[in-house]
CSV table of C-alpha atoms in Angstrom, one decimal:
chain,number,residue,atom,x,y,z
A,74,UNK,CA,-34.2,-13.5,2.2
A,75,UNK,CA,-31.9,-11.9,5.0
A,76,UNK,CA,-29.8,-15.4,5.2
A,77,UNK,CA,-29.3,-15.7,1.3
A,78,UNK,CA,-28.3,-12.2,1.3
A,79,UNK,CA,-26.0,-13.1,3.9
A,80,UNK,CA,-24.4,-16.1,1.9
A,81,UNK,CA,-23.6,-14.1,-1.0
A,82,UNK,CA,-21.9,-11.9,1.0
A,83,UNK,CA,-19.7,-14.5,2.6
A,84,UNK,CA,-19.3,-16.0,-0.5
A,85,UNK,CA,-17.6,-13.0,-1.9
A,86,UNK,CA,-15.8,-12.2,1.1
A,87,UNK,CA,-14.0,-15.8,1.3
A,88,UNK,CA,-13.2,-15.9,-2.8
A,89,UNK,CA,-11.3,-13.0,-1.8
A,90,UNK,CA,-9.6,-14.0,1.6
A,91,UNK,CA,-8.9,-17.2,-0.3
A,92,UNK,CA,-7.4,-16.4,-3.5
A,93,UNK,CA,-4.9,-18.6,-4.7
A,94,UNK,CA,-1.8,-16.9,-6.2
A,95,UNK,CA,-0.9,-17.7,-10.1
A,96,UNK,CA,2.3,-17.7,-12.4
A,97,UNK,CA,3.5,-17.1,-15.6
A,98,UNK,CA,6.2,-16.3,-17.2
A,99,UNK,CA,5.8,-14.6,-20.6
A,100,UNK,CA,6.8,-12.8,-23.6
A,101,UNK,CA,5.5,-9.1,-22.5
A,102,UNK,CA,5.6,-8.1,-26.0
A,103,UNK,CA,1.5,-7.7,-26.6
A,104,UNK,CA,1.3,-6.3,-23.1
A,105,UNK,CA,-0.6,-2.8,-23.3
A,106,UNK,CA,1.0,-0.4,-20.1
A,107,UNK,CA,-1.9,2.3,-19.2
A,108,UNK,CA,-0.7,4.8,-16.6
A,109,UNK,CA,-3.5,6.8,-15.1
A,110,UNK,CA,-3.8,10.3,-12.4
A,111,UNK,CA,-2.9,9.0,-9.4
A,112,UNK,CA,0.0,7.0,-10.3
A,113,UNK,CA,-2.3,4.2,-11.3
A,114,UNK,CA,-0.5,2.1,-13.4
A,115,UNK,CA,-2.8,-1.2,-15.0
A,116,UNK,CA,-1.8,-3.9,-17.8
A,117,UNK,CA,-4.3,-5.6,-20.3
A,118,UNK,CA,-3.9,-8.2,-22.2
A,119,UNK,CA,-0.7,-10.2,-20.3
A,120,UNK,CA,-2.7,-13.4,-20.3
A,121,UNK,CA,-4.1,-13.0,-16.9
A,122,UNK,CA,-7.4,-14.9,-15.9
A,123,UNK,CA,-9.2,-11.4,-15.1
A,124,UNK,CA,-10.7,-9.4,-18.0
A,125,UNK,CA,-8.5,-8.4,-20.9
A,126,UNK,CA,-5.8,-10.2,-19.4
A,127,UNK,CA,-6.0,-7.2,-16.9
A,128,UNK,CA,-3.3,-7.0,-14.0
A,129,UNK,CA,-2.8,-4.0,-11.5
A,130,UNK,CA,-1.0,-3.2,-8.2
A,131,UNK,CA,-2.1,-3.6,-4.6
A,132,UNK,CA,-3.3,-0.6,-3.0
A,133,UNK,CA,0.6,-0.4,-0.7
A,134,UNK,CA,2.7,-0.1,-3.6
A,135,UNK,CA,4.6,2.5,-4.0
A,136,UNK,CA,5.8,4.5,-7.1
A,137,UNK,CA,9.0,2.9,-7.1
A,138,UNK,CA,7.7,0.0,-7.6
A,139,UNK,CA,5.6,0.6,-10.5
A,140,UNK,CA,8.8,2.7,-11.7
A,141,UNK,CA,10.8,-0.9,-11.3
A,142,UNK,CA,7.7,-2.8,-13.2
A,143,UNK,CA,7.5,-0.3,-16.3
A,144,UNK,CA,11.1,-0.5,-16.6
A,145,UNK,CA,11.2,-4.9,-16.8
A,146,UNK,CA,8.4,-4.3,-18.8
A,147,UNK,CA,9.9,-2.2,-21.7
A,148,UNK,CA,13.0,-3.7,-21.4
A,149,UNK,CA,11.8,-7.1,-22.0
A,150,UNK,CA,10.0,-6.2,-25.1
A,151,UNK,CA,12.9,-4.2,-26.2
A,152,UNK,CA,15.5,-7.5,-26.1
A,153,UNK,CA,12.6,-10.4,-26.5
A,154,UNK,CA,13.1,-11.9,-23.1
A,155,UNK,CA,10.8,-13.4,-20.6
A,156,UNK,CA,9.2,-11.7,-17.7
A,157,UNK,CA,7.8,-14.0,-14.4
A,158,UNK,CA,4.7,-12.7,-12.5
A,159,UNK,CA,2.9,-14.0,-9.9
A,160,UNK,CA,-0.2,-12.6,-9.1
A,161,UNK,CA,-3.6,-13.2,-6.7
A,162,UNK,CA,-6.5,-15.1,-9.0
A,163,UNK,CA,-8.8,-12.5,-7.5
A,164,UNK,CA,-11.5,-9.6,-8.9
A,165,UNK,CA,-8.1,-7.6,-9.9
A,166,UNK,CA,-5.5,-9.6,-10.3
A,167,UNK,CA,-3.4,-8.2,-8.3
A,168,UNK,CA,0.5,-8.2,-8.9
A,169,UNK,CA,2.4,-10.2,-5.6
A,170,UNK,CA,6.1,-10.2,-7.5
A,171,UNK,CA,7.8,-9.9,-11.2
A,172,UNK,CA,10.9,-10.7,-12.7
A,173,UNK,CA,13.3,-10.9,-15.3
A,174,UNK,CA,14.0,-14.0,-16.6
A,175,UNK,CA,17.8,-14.5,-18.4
């Protein structure tokens, strides 16, 4: 029992060391922006692989950044352009970069 408990454990821990990064580049116009306490700032439905199309920001980024984000973000649906994210293919989907795209 103790070694099966063991390989789930490690199981989780490599998906996560592991995670390959992802791309797209997308009309943000169905993007939902929730800002929560904290300066917690998630997206649903972008067309991520996670839940809801769920994407968030590491645990290191800073409020300018997420200042920078919600500003492409509502600037792209305002003029219909493109936006390019990369993110990790893990449990959160965490944001690595973003982009305009002219």
């Amino acid at each position: 029992m103790k070694k099966i408990i063991i390989a789930i454990v490690l199981s989780v821990f490599m998906q996560s060391v592991f995670a390959a990064n992802k791309n797209m580049s997308v009309d943000p116009s169905g993007w939902k922006l929730e800002n929560y306490f904290g300066d917690s700032l998630v997206v649903f439905f972008s067309g991520s692989s996670c839940t809801n199309g769920r994407l968030s920001f590491p645990s290191n980024a800073t409020v300018d950044d997420k200042n920078r984000f919600w500003s492409l973000i509502l600037s792209a649906k305002a003029t219909n352009s493109k936006v390019f994210v990369i993110y990790q293919d893990n449990s959160n989907c965490t944001l690595v970069s973003f982009a305009s795209i002219d």
